[in-house]
mmCIF file of C-alpha atoms in Angstrom:
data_model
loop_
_atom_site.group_PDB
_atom_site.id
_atom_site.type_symbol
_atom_site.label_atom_id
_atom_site.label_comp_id
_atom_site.label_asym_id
_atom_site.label_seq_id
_atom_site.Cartn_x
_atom_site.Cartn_y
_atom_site.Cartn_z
ATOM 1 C CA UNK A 1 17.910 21.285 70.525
ATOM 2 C CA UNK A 2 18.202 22.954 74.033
ATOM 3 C CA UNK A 3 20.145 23.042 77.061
ATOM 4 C CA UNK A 4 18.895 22.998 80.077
ATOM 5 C CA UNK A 5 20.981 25.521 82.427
ATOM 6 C CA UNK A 6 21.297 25.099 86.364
ATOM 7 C CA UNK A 7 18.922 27.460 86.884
ATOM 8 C CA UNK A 8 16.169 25.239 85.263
ATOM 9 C CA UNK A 9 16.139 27.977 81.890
ATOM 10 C CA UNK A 10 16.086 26.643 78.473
ATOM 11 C CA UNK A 11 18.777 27.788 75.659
ATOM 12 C CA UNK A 12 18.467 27.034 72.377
ATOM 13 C CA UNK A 13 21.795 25.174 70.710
ATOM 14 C CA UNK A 14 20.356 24.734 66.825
ATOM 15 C CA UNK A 15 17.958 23.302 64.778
ATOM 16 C CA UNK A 16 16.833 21.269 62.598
ATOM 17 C CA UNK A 17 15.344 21.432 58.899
ATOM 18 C CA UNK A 18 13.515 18.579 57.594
ATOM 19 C CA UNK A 19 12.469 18.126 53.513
ATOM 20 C CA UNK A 20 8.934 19.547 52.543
ATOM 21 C CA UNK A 21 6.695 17.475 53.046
ATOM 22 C CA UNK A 22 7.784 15.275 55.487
ATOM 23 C CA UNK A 23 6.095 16.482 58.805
ATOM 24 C CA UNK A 24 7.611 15.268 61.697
ATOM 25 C CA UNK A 25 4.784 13.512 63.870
ATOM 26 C CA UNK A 26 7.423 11.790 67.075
ATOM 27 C CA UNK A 27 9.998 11.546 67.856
ATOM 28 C CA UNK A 28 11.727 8.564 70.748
ATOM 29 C CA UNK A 29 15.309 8.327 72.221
ATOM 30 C CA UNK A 30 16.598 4.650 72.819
ATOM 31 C CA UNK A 31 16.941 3.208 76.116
ATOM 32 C CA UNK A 32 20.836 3.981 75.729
ATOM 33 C CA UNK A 33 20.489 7.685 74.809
ATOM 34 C CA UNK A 34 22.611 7.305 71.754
ATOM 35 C CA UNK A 35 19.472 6.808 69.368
ATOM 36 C CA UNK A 36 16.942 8.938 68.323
ATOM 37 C CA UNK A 37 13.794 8.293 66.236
ATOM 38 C CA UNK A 38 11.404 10.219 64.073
ATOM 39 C CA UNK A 39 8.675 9.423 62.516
ATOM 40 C CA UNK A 40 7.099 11.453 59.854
ATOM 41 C CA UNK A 41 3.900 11.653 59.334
ATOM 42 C CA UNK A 42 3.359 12.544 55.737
ATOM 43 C CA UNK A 43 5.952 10.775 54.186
ATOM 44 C CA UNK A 44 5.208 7.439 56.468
ATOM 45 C CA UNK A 45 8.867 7.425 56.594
ATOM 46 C CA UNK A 46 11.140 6.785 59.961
ATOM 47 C CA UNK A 47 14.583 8.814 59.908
ATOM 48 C CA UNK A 48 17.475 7.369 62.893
ATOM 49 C CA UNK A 49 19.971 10.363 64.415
ATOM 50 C CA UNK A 50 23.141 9.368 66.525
ATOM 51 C CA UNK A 51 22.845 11.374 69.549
ATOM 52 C CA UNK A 52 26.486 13.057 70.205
ATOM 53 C CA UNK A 53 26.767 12.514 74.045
ATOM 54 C CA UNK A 54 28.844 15.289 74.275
ATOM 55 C CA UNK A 55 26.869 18.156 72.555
ATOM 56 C CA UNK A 56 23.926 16.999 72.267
ATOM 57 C CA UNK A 57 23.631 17.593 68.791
ATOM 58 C CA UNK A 58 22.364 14.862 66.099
ATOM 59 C CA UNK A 59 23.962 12.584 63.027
ATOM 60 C CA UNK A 60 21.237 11.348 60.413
ATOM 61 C CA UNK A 61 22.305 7.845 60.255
ATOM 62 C CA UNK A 62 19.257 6.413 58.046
ATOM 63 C CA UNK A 63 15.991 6.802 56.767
ATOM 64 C CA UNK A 64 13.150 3.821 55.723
#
């Protein structure tokens, strides 16, 4: 996750650490901005974050 200051530099808030073996391939926000999407490659598995629209950061809401 980054912020993007009014200068146009990047920040870095945090990160993110997914199981071994999973390897995120892409990743999509929802038309709304409150969804994101990840797809990962190895497992052939799709995880769903809530998007906080205040900090940015993300909620694992499911995985299939």
């Amino acid at each position: 996750m980054y912020k993007i200051g009014g200068d146009g530099t990047l920040s870095n808030l945090t990160h993110y650490q997914l199981p071994y073996g999973h390897g995120p391939r892409h990743l999509t926000i929802d038309p709304t901005g409150r969804r994101l999407y990840l797809l990962q490659e190895l497992s052939a598995q799709v995880r769903s974050y809530e998007i906080d629209q205040t900090t940015g950061g993300l909620a694992q809401r499911g995985e299939e």
